[in-house]
Amino acid sequence: MGCPRRVEARCPAALEFAPTSGFERPPWLPSQPEEGDLRTILVVSPAGELAEALRDVVPREMAMVRDARPEEAVAVIGFSAPFPWMIVTDAAVDAPPAVAVARRHPVILASRGPVPAGAPGHARGFAVFAALADFVSGALRGTVGGMRLGRGAGVDLVSGEAVRAAALEALVALHPFGFDLPLARFRSAAHALERRGIPWRPVRDRGAGGVVLAPLAGASA
Amino acid sequence: MKANPEALLLEDDSETLEELRSHFAHKRFYPLAARSATRALSLLENNGESSRPVLAVIDWDLRLAPDNRTTSGDVLSRLSREFAECLVIVYSQNIDAFHVRSDIHRAHPRAWLHDKRDGIGSLMLRIDRMLDQQVGDLRVHHGTVVIHMPSQDEHHHREAVRLVVHHPDIVTFHSDTATKAVRRFGDWLTRHDSMVKLVSLGNRKYRLAVPAATGPDPPPA
């Protein structure tokens, strides 16, 4: 039997946080990172309440909620290719791998309770669950310049074309807020837009808190 | 070419298992029936090379199983890890209990849940609704045959059924044999001038597309 093309060669970042030893590996984790058909919301909490509550507000065709314990987080993040679309942490959880991945990749980081120590500027903390749920739902419905998150994964363009680009997906979801990351992290998104003649590009915008999508000079928004 | 779809049935009560088996056999499924999780895992291993179930019906509580070396959670983890394109429905007397839902979703985040207290008839009705989908001018009949309604021609391959019941989601096919069957189904759609088109997304990922004018398709049950 053949295997679908594995993604670690294309996305070496997937293995940056892969477990070496001493981490718990949940039984459902695949043996190698594999690009999924559905974006992942990884919920890291001591019990499963937060994940179950979010499951009720996330349309199942838009994202899959993965429930991980703190000791499993590093394994799950390491085996998400290229990285989880969003990580949600519980206030009671110390989640250094979640913070580390959000400081290096365009991963949306949200927390029930205060933002974890060391988190990048784009991390969002919510005192109550309802506000967190609104934020997650809003991110899934995000639109900018006619682009919106597609069913399952990727971004749907005005033309109807679907683009698989994790960085672009993150920008569309978090808009109008920016990512506190170097602009270079969004090169793949810029290329994807340029190749298709879409007049929007990732730019650094201090007012938005980091990198956001903005119309090219001379193009109408 | 015909290839009857398989349905994995895991139920520890022999009478209920027989009811399920005859229901699916009547619908021209090939039932892979097991009274224990160990047997279900062995059926998946033995059939994994040549065929993959379109649907799995899993009883969460296996107290009457002839052996308890493995659990229904192990079967769900295996399905989530290696048979992501299989629709999974889990039923239990305690499906409303938080810890049951949480344990099921940790093992298989995309599993559908059903309350066993509603009776086996209700479960079968739900499954029939999930399988007998209509997409554009295509209809799945009894979960095993795709019918092009204008011509009433039938396509019998399990991978065609899989694509239609998963619409509009993306399906990743795990073998060359399966992808060849999918491409033959795409040719069949073209020959019949169907309004439904096969979309290849690369990396063995496919989905069906229907022109927007036909309106949104109903979500699965």
XYZ file of C-alpha atoms in Angstrom:
442
model
C 0.000 0.000 0.000
C 1.318 3.441 -0.883
C 1.500 6.271 1.598
C 0.429 9.873 1.093
C 3.385 12.193 0.694
C 4.748 13.068 4.114
C 5.369 16.691 4.834
C 8.407 16.848 7.077
C 10.772 17.524 4.149
C 8.611 20.431 2.993
C 7.923 21.738 6.485
C 10.947 21.069 8.691
C 9.363 23.333 11.308
C 6.944 20.519 12.028
C 9.637 18.587 13.825
C 11.167 21.457 15.776
C 9.155 20.550 18.830
C 9.008 16.812 18.240
C 9.507 14.807 21.373
C 12.903 13.363 22.012
C 12.294 11.637 25.298
C 10.354 12.110 28.483
C 7.189 13.431 26.811
C 3.868 11.705 26.793
C 2.677 10.728 23.355
C -1.111 10.383 23.027
C -2.205 7.122 21.342
C -4.022 8.902 18.519
C -0.903 10.717 17.348
C 0.353 9.525 13.943
C 3.853 8.097 13.724
C 4.947 10.962 11.464
C 3.594 14.456 10.830
C 1.046 14.388 8.077
C -0.791 17.284 6.487
C -4.407 17.027 7.585
C -7.648 17.867 5.823
C -8.844 20.014 8.690
C -7.240 22.894 10.561
C -6.484 22.131 14.188
C -7.410 23.986 17.338
C -5.184 22.485 19.991
C -6.584 22.930 23.495
C -4.077 22.411 26.290
C -5.747 21.986 29.651
C -5.466 19.829 32.772
C -8.882 18.211 32.084
C -11.059 18.153 28.993
C -13.723 20.733 29.931
C -12.312 23.563 27.858
C -11.920 21.391 24.757
C -15.441 19.977 25.083
C -16.920 23.443 25.570
C -15.107 24.776 22.490
C -16.225 21.771 20.466
C -19.788 22.985 20.928
C -19.042 26.347 19.286
C -16.678 25.285 16.492
C -18.371 24.109 13.273
C -16.942 20.648 12.672
C -16.404 21.292 8.973
C -14.175 24.273 9.795
C -11.781 22.957 12.425
C -10.966 19.992 14.578
C -10.575 20.485 18.321
C -7.704 18.418 19.714
C -7.665 17.971 23.465
C -4.191 17.610 24.995
C -2.842 17.527 28.504
C 0.138 19.808 29.285
C 2.570 16.865 29.179
C 1.283 15.928 25.705
C 1.431 19.415 24.208
C 4.973 19.215 22.908
C 4.285 15.942 21.102
C 1.047 17.175 19.540
C 2.565 20.480 18.416
C 5.596 18.699 17.000
C 3.436 16.370 14.959
C 1.085 19.027 13.588
C 2.132 19.860 10.049
C 3.127 22.555 9.534
C 1.790 23.765 12.928
C -1.614 24.025 14.680
C -3.837 26.800 13.341
C -4.695 27.908 16.873
C -3.575 26.928 20.367
C -5.859 27.581 23.314
C -4.453 27.222 26.803
C -6.162 27.127 30.149
C -5.096 29.599 32.821
C -4.054 26.763 35.105
C -1.608 25.428 32.532
C 2.053 26.129 32.138
C 2.526 25.647 28.384
C 6.045 26.599 27.272
C 5.793 24.657 23.984
C 2.649 26.615 23.044
C 4.387 29.899 23.791
C 7.534 28.798 21.968
C 5.703 27.814 18.777
C 3.643 31.030 18.801
C 6.848 33.097 19.137
C 8.294 31.541 15.992
C 5.353 30.706 13.709
C 2.073 32.361 12.726
C 0.024 30.410 15.251
C -2.901 32.125 16.939
C -2.500 31.793 20.699
C -5.492 32.351 22.962
C -5.906 31.732 26.623
C -8.754 31.411 29.080
C -7.342 33.669 31.732
C -4.189 35.756 31.548
C -1.813 35.391 28.619
C 1.014 32.947 29.505
C 4.353 34.448 30.494
C 6.665 35.067 27.554
C 3.854 34.914 24.984
C 4.191 37.081 21.863
C 2.196 40.297 21.506
C -0.469 38.684 19.344
C -1.504 36.254 22.116
C -4.977 36.997 23.464
C -6.269 36.386 26.967
C -9.964 36.174 27.886
C -11.324 36.370 31.390
C -14.536 34.511 30.532
C -15.200 31.532 28.296
C -17.900 33.324 26.264
C -15.368 35.924 25.083
C -12.897 33.200 24.150
C -15.611 31.328 22.224
C -16.544 34.542 20.348
C -12.904 35.091 19.457
C -12.535 31.531 18.082
C -15.777 31.754 16.099
C -14.811 35.189 14.758
C -11.397 33.931 13.652
C -13.020 31.069 11.740
C -15.338 33.518 9.987
C -12.569 36.062 9.306
C -12.546 37.780 5.916
C -10.191 40.263 4.375
C -10.032 41.520 0.797
C -12.623 38.927 -0.224
C -10.496 36.100 1.214
C -11.988 33.827 3.848
C -11.077 30.587 5.535
C -12.120 27.632 3.430
C -13.938 24.584 4.748
C -11.439 22.214 6.284
C -8.245 24.040 5.495
C -6.802 26.794 3.362
C -8.127 30.136 2.179
C -10.864 30.668 -0.404
C -10.180 33.539 -2.786
C -12.780 35.719 -4.497
C -12.141 33.735 -7.685
C -13.264 30.559 -5.894
C -9.741 29.158 -5.915
C -8.591 27.515 -2.681
C -5.045 28.186 -1.477
C -3.205 26.003 1.031
C -0.873 28.410 2.867
C -0.779 28.264 6.654
C 0.665 31.770 7.054
C -2.038 33.308 4.847
C -4.701 31.382 6.736
C -3.390 32.799 10.016
C -3.356 36.382 8.682
C -6.920 36.152 7.396
C -8.149 34.661 10.671
C -6.545 37.214 12.990
C -7.314 40.295 10.857
C -7.483 43.194 11.738
C -5.019 42.278 14.502
C -1.419 41.639 13.600
C 1.158 38.973 14.365
C 4.064 39.974 16.566
C 6.522 38.118 14.315
C 9.146 39.067 11.744
C 7.707 39.905 8.318
C 9.912 37.174 6.835
C 7.661 34.563 8.486
C 4.939 35.556 6.008
C 6.953 35.203 2.823
C 4.933 32.160 1.738
C 1.712 34.157 2.141
C 3.145 37.029 0.077
C 4.209 34.597 -2.670
C 0.805 32.903 -2.704
C -0.926 36.286 -3.135
C 1.549 37.545 -5.723
C 1.297 34.383 -7.856
C -2.460 34.799 -8.046
C -2.430 38.535 -8.677
C -4.239 39.361 -5.421
C -3.491 43.011 -4.529
C -2.902 42.379 -0.806
C 0.377 41.739 0.993
C 1.565 41.120 4.553
C 2.960 44.349 5.978
C 4.161 45.461 9.368
C 1.636 47.789 10.981
C 2.538 49.141 14.402
C -1.057 50.153 15.110
C -2.309 46.603 14.474
C 0.335 45.127 16.735
C 2.436 43.457 14.055
C 2.110 41.909 10.607
C -1.289 42.251 8.940
C -2.679 42.014 5.433
C -2.960 45.368 3.694
C -3.925 46.380 0.158
C -1.055 47.225 -2.164
C -0.543 50.938 -2.749
C -2.884 52.016 -5.515
C -5.213 49.026 -5.104
C -8.664 49.466 -3.622
C -9.274 47.583 -0.328
C -16.171 -2.052 -11.320
C -17.939 -2.948 -8.055
C -16.462 -2.772 -4.584
C -18.943 -2.965 -1.752
C -18.060 -0.612 1.085
C -17.122 -2.106 4.411
C -18.666 -1.058 7.712
C -16.815 -1.811 10.936
C -19.264 -2.792 13.669
C -18.082 -3.110 17.264
C -20.769 -4.159 19.731
C -20.345 -6.499 22.698
C -23.963 -7.661 22.801
C -24.340 -10.487 20.284
C -28.025 -9.826 19.552
C -27.479 -6.141 18.843
C -24.420 -6.978 16.760
C -26.474 -9.394 14.689
C -29.131 -6.711 14.178
C -26.499 -4.265 12.995
C -24.823 -6.857 10.805
C -28.048 -7.809 9.036
C -28.994 -4.133 8.604
C -25.731 -3.393 6.829
C -25.674 -6.656 4.872
C -29.194 -5.826 3.618
C -27.831 -2.503 2.380
C -25.094 -4.406 0.498
C -22.325 -3.316 2.833
C -19.626 -5.786 3.729
C -19.935 -5.822 7.542
C -16.746 -6.258 9.575
C -18.416 -7.286 12.825
C -16.634 -7.697 16.140
C -17.687 -8.313 19.751
C -14.377 -7.152 21.192
C -11.974 -4.311 20.530
C -9.148 -6.800 19.939
C -11.131 -8.482 17.172
C -12.040 -5.081 15.654
C -8.367 -4.060 15.589
C -7.479 -7.351 13.954
C -10.189 -6.816 11.297
C -8.769 -3.356 10.577
C -5.244 -4.755 10.300
C -6.280 -7.621 8.057
C -8.281 -5.393 5.755
C -6.122 -2.286 5.830
C -4.117 -3.212 2.749
C -6.993 -3.861 0.398
C -9.977 -2.011 1.761
C -10.871 0.576 4.332
C -14.261 0.924 6.025
C -16.442 3.815 4.904
C -18.190 3.776 8.258
C -17.457 2.527 11.779
C -20.165 2.025 14.403
C -18.580 1.685 17.814
C -20.157 0.782 21.140
C -18.216 2.674 23.803
C -19.032 0.318 26.706
C -17.700 -3.185 26.058
C -18.375 -4.838 29.409
C -19.830 -7.962 27.764
C -16.920 -8.404 25.363
C -15.331 -11.863 25.313
C -11.942 -10.304 25.994
C -10.918 -6.970 27.431
C -7.255 -6.731 26.464
C -8.036 -3.610 24.440
C -10.802 -1.017 24.636
C -13.077 0.822 22.253
C -10.773 3.823 22.860
C -7.936 1.845 21.259
C -10.097 1.181 18.196
C -11.065 4.858 17.983
C -7.425 5.943 18.260
C -6.489 3.565 15.445
C -9.351 4.853 13.292
C -8.342 8.462 13.940
C -4.669 7.781 13.241
C -4.896 5.544 10.193
C -8.446 5.687 8.839
C -9.206 9.396 8.977
C -11.482 9.115 5.941
C -13.816 6.719 7.787
C -17.021 8.192 9.273
C -17.183 7.144 12.916
C -20.252 7.050 15.122
C -19.895 6.119 18.797
C -22.840 5.227 20.985
C -23.145 4.781 24.707
C -25.696 4.750 27.503
C -23.700 7.545 29.174
C -23.035 9.716 26.149
C -24.180 12.812 28.056
C -21.533 12.331 30.750
C -18.711 14.792 30.351
C -15.940 12.251 30.973
C -17.369 9.877 28.356
C -17.579 12.593 25.689
C -14.128 13.820 26.597
C -12.572 10.335 26.457
C -14.229 9.587 23.118
C -13.092 12.871 21.598
C -9.570 12.474 22.898
C -9.421 9.137 21.119
C -11.180 10.377 17.970
C -11.818 14.139 17.712
C -14.104 13.763 14.691
C -16.368 11.032 16.055
C -20.136 11.558 15.962
C -21.914 10.706 19.198
C -25.207 8.895 19.654
C -27.258 8.104 22.738
C -27.768 4.349 23.129
C -30.874 4.970 25.238
C -32.669 6.114 22.060
C -32.566 2.500 20.869
C -30.928 0.676 18.002
C -33.646 1.812 15.573
C -32.715 5.421 16.180
C -29.033 4.614 15.603
C -29.781 2.933 12.277
C -31.967 5.823 11.187
C -29.173 8.262 12.009
C -26.643 6.182 10.072
C -28.962 5.921 7.080
C -29.344 9.712 7.112
C -25.588 10.172 7.290
C -25.013 7.837 4.361
C -27.893 8.588 2.017
C -26.607 11.971 0.952
C -27.635 14.015 -2.060
C -25.001 16.174 -3.716
C -26.056 18.110 -6.817
C -27.476 15.549 -9.240
C -25.936 12.609 -7.347
C -27.574 10.557 -4.656
C -26.219 7.780 -2.476
C -28.677 4.929 -2.234
C -28.540 2.673 0.852
C -25.047 3.957 1.525
C -23.516 1.739 -1.144
C -24.390 3.034 -4.623
C -23.959 6.472 -6.185
C -26.813 7.258 -8.578
C -26.690 9.957 -11.246
C -30.314 11.007 -10.956
C -30.952 12.407 -14.465
C -29.759 9.179 -16.137
C -30.431 6.796 -13.205
C -27.019 5.239 -13.920
C -25.242 3.717 -10.946
C -21.641 3.785 -9.784
C -20.825 1.076 -7.297
C -17.347 1.790 -6.041
C -16.820 2.376 -2.302
C -14.467 5.300 -2.905
C -17.191 7.109 -4.874
C -19.556 6.579 -1.959
C -16.881 7.856 0.425
C -16.482 11.070 -1.553
C -20.209 11.746 -1.722
C -20.912 11.056 1.973
C -18.016 13.316 2.976
C -19.076 16.182 0.718
C -18.052 19.032 0.977
C -15.085 17.864 3.030
C -11.740 16.887 1.572
C -10.932 13.182 1.578
C -7.372 11.860 1.587
C -7.088 8.491 -0.134
C -4.403 6.177 1.106
C -3.523 3.941 -1.822
C -2.936 4.053 -5.564
C -5.843 1.657 -6.014
C -8.187 4.052 -4.217
C -7.005 7.113 -6.142
C -7.396 5.250 -9.444
C -10.965 4.401 -8.430
C -11.576 8.059 -7.600
C -10.255 9.193 -10.966
C -12.490 6.636 -12.704
C -15.397 8.120 -10.752
C -14.345 11.586 -11.979
C -14.381 10.291 -15.578
C -17.807 8.748 -14.944
C -19.115 12.126 -13.734
C -17.763 13.824 -16.864
C -19.247 11.164 -19.168
C -22.624 11.660 -17.534
C -22.316 15.421 -17.801
C -22.951 15.649 -14.062
C -23.108 19.071 -12.425
C -20.790 17.631 -9.740
C -17.082 17.810 -10.494
C -14.166 15.973 -8.965
C -11.522 18.365 -7.643
C -7.995 17.091 -7.099
C -6.075 19.033 -4.446
C -2.851 17.064 -4.835
C -1.207 14.749 -2.324
C -4.073 12.248 -2.819
C -6.635 14.746 -1.555
C -9.939 15.061 -3.415
C -13.321 16.631 -2.910
C -16.497 17.095 -4.908
C -17.550 20.528 -6.111
C -21.078 21.616 -6.942
C -21.896 24.899 -8.708
C -22.972 27.518 -6.157
C -26.276 28.085 -7.989
C -27.552 24.739 -6.672
C -27.451 26.098 -3.124
C -25.709 24.797 -0.041
C -25.768 21.099 0.668
C -27.197 19.951 3.964
C -24.600 18.958 6.570
C -24.428 15.296 7.620
C -26.829 14.204 10.370
